[in-house]
mmCIF file of C-alpha atoms and ligand atoms in Angstrom:
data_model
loop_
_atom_site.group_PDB
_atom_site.id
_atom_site.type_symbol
_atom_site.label_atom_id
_atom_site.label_comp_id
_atom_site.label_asym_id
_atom_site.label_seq_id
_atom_site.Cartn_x
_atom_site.Cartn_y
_atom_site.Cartn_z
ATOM 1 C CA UNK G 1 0.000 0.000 0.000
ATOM 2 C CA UNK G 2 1.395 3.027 -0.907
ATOM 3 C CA UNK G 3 1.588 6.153 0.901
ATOM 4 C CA UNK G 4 -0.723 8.138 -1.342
ATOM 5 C CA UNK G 5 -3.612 6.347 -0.465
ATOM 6 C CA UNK G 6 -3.031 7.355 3.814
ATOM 7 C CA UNK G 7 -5.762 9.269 5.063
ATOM 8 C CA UNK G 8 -4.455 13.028 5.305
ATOM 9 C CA UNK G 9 -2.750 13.940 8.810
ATOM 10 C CA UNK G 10 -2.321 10.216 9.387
ATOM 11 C CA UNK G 11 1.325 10.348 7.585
ATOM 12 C CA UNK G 12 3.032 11.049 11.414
ATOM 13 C CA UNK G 13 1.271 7.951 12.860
ATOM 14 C CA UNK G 14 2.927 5.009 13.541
ATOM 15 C CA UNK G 15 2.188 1.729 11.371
ATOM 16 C CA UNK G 16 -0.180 -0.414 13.634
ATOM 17 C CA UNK G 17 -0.773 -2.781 10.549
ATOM 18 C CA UNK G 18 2.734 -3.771 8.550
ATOM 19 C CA UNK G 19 1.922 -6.378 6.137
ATOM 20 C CA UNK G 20 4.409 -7.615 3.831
ATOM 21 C CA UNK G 21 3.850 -9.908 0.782
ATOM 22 C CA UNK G 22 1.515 -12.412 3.339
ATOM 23 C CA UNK G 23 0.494 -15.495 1.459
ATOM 24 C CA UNK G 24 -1.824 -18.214 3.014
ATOM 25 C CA UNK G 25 -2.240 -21.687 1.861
ATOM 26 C CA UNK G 26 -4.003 -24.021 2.843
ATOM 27 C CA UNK G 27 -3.291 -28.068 2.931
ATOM 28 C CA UNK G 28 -5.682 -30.462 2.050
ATOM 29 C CA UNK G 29 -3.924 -33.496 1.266
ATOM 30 C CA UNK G 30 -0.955 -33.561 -1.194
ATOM 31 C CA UNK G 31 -0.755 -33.229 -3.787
ATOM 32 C CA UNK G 32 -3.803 -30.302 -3.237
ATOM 33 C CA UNK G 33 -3.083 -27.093 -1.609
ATOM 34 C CA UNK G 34 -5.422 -24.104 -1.865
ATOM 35 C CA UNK G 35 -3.293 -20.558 -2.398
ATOM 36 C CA UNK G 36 -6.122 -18.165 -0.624
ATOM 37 C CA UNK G 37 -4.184 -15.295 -0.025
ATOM 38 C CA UNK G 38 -1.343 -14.340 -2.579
ATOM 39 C CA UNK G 39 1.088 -11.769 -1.663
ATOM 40 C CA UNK G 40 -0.770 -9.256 0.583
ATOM 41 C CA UNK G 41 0.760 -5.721 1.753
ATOM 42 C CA UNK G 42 -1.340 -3.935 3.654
ATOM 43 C CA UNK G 43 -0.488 -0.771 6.122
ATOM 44 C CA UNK G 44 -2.746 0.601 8.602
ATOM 45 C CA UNK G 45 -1.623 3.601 10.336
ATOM 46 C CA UNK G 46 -2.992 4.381 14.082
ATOM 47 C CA UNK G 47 -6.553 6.132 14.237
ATOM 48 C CA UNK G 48 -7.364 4.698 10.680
ATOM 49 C CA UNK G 49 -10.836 3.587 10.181
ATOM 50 C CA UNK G 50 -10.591 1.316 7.085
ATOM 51 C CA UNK G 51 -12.551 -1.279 5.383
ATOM 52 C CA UNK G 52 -11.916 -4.404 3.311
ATOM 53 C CA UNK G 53 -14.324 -5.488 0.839
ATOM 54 C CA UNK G 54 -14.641 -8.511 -1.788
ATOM 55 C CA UNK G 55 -16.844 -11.121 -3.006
ATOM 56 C CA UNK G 56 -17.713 -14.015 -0.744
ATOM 57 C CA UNK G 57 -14.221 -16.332 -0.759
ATOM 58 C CA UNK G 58 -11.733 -13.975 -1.517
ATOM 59 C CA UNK G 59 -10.065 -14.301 1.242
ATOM 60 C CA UNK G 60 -11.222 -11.155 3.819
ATOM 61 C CA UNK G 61 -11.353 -13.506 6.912
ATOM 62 C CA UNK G 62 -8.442 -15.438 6.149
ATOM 63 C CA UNK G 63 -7.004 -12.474 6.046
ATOM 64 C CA UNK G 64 -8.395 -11.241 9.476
ATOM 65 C CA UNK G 65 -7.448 -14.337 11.111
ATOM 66 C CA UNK G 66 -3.426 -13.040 10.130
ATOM 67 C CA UNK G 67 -4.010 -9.583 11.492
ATOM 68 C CA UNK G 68 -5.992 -10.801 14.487
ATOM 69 C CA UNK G 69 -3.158 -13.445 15.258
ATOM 70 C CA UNK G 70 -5.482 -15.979 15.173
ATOM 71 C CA UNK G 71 -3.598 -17.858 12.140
ATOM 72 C CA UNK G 72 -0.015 -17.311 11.279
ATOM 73 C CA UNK G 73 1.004 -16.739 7.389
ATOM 74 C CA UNK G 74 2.683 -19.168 4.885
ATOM 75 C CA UNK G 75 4.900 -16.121 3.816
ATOM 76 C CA UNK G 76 5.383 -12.876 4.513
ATOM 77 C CA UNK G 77 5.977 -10.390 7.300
ATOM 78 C CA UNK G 78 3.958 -9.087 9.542
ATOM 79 C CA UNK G 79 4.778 -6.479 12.589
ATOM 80 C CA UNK G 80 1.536 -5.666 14.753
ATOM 81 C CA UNK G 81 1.836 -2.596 16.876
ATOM 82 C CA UNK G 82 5.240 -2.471 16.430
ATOM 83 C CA UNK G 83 5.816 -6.387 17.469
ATOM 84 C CA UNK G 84 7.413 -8.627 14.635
ATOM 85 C CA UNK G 85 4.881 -11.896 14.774
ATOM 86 C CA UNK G 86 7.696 -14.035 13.573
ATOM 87 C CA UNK G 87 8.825 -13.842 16.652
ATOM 88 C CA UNK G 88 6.069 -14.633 18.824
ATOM 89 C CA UNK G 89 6.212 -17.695 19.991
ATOM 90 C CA UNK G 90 2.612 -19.581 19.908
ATOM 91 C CA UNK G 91 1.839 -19.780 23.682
ATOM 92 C CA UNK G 92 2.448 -16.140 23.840
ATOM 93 C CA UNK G 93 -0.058 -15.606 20.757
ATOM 94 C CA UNK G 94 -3.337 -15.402 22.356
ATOM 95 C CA UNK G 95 -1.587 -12.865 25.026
ATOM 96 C CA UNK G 96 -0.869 -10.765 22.491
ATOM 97 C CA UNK G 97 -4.312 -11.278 20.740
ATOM 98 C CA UNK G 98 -6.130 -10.265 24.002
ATOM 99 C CA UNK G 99 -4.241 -6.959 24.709
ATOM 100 C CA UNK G 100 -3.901 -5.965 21.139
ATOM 101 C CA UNK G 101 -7.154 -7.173 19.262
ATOM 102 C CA UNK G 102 -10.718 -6.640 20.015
ATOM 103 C CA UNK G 103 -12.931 -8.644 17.919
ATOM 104 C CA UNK G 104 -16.346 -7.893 16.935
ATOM 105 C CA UNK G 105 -17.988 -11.185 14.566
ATOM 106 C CA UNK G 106 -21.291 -11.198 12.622
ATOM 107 C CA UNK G 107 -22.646 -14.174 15.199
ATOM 108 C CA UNK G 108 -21.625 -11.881 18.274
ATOM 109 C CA UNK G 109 -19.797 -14.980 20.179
ATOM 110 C CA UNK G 110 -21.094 -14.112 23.885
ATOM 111 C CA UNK G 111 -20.396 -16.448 26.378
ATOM 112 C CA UNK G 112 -24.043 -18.435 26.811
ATOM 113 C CA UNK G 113 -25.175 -18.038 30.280
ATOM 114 C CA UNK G 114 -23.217 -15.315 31.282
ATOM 115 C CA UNK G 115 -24.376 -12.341 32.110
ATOM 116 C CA UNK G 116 -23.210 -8.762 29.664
ATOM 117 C CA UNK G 117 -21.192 -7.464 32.272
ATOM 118 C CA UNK G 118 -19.238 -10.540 32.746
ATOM 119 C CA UNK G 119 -18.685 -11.368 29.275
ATOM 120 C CA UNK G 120 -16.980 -7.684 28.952
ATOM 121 C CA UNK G 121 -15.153 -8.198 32.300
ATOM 122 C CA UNK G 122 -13.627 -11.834 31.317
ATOM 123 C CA UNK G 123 -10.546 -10.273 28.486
ATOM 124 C CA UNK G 124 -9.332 -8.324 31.785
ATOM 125 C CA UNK G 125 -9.968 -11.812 33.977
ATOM 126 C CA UNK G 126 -7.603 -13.016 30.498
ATOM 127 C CA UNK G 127 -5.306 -9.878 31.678
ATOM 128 C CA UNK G 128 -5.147 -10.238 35.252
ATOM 129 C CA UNK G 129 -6.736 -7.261 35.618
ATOM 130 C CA UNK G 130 -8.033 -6.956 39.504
ATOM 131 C CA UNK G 131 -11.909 -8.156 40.220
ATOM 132 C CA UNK G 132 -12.606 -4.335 41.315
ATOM 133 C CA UNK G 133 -10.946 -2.624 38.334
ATOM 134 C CA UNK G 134 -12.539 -4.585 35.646
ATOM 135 C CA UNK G 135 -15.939 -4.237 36.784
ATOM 136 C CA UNK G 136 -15.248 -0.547 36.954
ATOM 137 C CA UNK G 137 -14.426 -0.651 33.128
ATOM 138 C CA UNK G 138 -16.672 -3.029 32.111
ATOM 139 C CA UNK G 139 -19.790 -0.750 33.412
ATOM 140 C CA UNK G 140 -18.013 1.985 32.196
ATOM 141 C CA UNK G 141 -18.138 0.367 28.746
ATOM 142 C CA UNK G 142 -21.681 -0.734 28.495
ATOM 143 C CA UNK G 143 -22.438 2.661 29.768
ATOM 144 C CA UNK G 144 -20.059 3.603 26.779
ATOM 145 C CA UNK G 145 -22.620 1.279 24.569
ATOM 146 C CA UNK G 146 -25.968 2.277 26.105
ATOM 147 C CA UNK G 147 -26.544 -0.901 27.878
ATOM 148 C CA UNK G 148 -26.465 -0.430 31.501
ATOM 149 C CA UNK G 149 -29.760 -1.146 31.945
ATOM 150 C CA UNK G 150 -29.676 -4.634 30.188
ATOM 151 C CA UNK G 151 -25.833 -5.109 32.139
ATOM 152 C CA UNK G 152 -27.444 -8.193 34.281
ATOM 153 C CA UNK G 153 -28.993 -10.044 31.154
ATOM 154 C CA UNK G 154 -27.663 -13.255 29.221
ATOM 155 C CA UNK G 155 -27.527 -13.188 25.796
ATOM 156 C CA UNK G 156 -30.338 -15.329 25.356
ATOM 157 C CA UNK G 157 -32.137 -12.175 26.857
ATOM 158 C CA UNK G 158 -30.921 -9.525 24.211
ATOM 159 C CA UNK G 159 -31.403 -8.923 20.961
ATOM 160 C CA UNK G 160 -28.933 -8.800 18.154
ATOM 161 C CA UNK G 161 -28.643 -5.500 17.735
ATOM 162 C CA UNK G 162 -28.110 -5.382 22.174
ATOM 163 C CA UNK G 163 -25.570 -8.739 21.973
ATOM 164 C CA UNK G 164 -23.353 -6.705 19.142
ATOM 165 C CA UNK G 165 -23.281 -3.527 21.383
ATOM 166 C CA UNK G 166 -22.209 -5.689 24.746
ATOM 167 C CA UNK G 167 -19.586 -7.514 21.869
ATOM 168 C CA UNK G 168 -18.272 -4.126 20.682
ATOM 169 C CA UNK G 169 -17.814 -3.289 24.625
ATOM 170 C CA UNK G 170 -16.086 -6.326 25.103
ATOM 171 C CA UNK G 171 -14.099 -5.599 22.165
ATOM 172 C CA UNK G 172 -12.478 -2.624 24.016
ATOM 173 C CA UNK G 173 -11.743 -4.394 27.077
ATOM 174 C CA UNK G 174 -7.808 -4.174 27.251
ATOM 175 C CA UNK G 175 -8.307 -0.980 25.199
ATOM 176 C CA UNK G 176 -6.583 -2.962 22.093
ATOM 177 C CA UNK G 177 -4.352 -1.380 19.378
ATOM 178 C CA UNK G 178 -6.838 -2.763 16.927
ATOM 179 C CA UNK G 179 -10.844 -3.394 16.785
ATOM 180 C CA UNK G 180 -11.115 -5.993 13.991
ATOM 181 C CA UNK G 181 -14.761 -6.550 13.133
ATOM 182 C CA UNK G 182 -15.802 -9.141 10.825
ATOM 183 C CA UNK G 183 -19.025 -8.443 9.372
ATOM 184 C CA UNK G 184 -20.064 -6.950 12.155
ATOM 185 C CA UNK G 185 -23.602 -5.671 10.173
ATOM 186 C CA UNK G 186 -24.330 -8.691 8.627
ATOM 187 C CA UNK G 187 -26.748 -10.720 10.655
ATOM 188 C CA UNK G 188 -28.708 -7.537 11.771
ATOM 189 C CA UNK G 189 -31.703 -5.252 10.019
ATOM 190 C CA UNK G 190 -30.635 -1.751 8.629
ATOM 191 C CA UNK G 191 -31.634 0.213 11.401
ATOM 192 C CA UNK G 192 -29.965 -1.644 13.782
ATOM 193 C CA UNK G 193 -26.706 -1.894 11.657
ATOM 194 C CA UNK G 194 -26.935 1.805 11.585
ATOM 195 C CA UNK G 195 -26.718 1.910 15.296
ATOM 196 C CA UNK G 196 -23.658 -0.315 15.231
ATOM 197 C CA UNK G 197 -21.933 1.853 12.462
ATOM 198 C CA UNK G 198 -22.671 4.689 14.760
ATOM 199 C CA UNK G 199 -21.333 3.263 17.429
ATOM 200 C CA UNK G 200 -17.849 2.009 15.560
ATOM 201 C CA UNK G 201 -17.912 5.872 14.533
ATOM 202 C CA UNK G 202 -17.800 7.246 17.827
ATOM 203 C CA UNK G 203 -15.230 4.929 18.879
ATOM 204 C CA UNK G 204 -12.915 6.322 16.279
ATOM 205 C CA UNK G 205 -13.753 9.865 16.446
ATOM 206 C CA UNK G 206 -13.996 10.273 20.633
ATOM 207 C CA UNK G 207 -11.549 7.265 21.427
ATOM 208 C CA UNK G 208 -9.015 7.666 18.889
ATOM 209 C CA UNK G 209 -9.776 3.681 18.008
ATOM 210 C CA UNK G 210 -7.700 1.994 14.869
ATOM 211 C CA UNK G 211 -10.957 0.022 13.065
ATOM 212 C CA UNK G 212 -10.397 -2.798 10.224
ATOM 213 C CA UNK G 213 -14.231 -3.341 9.317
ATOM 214 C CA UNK G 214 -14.421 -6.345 7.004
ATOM 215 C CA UNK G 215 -17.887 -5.867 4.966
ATOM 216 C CA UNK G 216 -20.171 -6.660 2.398
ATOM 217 C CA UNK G 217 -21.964 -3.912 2.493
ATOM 218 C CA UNK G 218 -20.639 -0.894 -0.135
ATOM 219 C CA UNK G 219 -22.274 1.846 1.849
ATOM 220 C CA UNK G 220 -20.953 1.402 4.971
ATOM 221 C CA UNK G 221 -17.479 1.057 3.450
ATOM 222 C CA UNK G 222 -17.772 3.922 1.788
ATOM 223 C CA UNK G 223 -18.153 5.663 5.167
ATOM 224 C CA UNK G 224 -14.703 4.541 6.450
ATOM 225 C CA UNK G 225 -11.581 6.129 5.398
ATOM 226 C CA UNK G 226 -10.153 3.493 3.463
ATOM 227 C CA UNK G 227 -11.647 0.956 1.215
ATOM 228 C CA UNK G 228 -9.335 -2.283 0.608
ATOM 229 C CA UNK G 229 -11.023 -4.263 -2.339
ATOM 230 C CA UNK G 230 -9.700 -7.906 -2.040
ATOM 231 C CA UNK G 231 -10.217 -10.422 -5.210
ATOM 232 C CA UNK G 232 -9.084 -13.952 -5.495
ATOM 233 C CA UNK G 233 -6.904 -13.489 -2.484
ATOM 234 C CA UNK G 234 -5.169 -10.003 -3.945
ATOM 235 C CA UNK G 235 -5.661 -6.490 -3.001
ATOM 236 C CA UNK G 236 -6.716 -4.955 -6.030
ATOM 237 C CA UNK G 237 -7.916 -2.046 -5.184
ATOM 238 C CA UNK G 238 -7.376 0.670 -2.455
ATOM 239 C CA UNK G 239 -9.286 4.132 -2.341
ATOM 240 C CA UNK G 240 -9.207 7.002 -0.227
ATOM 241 C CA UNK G 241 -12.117 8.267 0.363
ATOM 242 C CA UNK G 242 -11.610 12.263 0.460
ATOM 243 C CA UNK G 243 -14.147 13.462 2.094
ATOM 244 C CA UNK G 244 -14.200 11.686 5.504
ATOM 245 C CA UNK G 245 -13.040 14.582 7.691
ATOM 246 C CA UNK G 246 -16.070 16.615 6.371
ATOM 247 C CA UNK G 247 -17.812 14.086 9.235
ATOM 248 C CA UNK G 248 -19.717 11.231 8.382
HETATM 249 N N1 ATP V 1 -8.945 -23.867 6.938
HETATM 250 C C1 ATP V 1 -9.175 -23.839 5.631
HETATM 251 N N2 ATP V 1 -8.849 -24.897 4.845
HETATM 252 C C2 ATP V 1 -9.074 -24.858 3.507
HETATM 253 N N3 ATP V 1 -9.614 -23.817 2.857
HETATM 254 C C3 ATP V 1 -9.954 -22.739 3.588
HETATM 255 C C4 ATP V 1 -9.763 -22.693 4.996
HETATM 256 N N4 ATP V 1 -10.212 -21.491 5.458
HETATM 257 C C5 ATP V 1 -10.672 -20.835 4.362
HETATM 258 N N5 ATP V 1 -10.522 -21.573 3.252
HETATM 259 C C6 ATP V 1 -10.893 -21.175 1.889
HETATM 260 O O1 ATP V 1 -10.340 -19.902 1.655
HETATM 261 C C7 ATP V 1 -11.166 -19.164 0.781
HETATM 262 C C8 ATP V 1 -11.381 -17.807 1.372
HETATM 263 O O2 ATP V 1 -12.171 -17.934 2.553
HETATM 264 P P1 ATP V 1 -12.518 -16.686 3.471
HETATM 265 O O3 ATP V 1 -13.340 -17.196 4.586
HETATM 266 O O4 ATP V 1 -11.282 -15.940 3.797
HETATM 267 O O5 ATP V 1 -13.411 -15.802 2.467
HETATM 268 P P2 ATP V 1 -14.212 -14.475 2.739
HETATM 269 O O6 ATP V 1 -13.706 -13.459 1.767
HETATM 270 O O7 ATP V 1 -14.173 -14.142 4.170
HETATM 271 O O8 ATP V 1 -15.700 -14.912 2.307
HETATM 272 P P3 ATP V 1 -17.128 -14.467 2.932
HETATM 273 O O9 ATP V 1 -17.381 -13.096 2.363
HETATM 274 O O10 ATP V 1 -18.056 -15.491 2.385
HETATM 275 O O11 ATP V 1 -17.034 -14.482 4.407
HETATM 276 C C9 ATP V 1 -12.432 -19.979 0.586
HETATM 277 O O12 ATP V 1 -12.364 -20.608 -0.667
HETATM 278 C C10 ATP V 1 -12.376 -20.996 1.699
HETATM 279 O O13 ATP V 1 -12.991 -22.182 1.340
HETATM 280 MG MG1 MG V 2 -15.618 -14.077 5.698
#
């Protein structure tokens, strides 16, 4: 990705994404292997709000998996927050995911059972964050997400649009470098998607919060600063979208 296409006054922030030449492939039994991601660089500076887009199968949550450290590359680089992954060894990978990633999934992925406030509170359990403390921040967060009231309800209680919100305060948690949201819209109606998109707004404007928003949807990725097109496992296509700072 070349520096032309940074969002303007983002130039002096450091890289949180570095991405060089990644390529994924996938065995399935030799003499088969499936090349799903071919040569990816991809830069995301801090405070970006950017989006990837693509048809279904070219490679957007493979590709999510890498940045979220959920899956390691084939090839290529790849320095997250300033911390080469190469060198990471792989009990210290989910560490690293659960300071430095908050993820935010189309199916929500609450803990059955459990009540909102202690599916936020359970990344800082992760963190050995003290009992007291992460309470603190975890009402502060649903506060943050206009659920206080519902703070004492299951999922089975709330509704999408209510389990997304508790998801994206969960998300924040360890206050990551990184909210990585994988079709985040996609199992919800428009209004309520609006309210989401709202809500991933406000955590970039107010909180300063680096956002990779993987969609399908071209409207809401034209609100975002950045729109990554990915095809058959390539980035073909990166636009700035000019008018961002004229507020969304
Ligand atoms: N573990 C795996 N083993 C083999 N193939 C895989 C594996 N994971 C993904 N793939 C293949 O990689 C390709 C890309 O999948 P991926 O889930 O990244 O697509 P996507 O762009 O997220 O699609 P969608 O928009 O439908 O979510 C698909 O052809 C998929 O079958
Ligand atoms: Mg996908």
């Amino acid at each position: 990705m070349n520096n032309e296409n940074l969002t303007p006054g983002s130039e002096s922030q450091p890289l949180i994404i570095d991405m060089k030449g990644i390529v994924k492939r996938f065995y399935i039994g030799q003499p088969n292997e499936l090349e799903i991601l071919r040569g990816i660089d991809l830069s995301v500076r801090k405070g970006e709000f950017v989006s990837i887009v693509g048809a279904s199968g070219s490679g957007k949550s493979t590709l999510m998996n890498i940045i979220g450290a959920l899956d390691r590359p084939t090839e290529g680089t790849y320095v997250l927050d300033g911390v080469p992954m190469d060198d990471v060894p792989d009990d210290l990978l989910s560490d690293i995911r659960n300071c430095k990633i908050g993820f935010v999934f189309q199916t929500f992925n609450l803990i059955p059972r459990t009540s909102a406030l202690k599916n936020v509170e359970l990344p800082m359990l992760y963190a050995n964050m003290p009992l007291g403390k992460r309470t603190a921040r975890a009402k502060m967060l649903l506060d943050l997400v206009e659920m206080t009231e519902r703070m004492g309800h299951q999922p089975s209680e709330l509704s999408g649009g209510q389990k997304q919100r508790v998801a994206i305060a969960r998300a924040m948690a360890n206050d990551p470098a990184i909210i990585l949201a994988d079709e985040p819209t996609g199992a919800l109606d428009t209004a309520t998607g609006r309210l989401v998109m709202d809500l991933f707004h406000t955590l970039h404007r107010e909180q300063g919060k680096t956002i990779v928003l993987i969609t399908h949807n071209p409207e809401l990725a034209a609100e975002t600063e950045r729109v990554i097109t990915l095809s058959d496992g390539r980035v073909i296509g990166c636009e700035r979208r000019e008018a961002f700072h004229a507020g969304v």
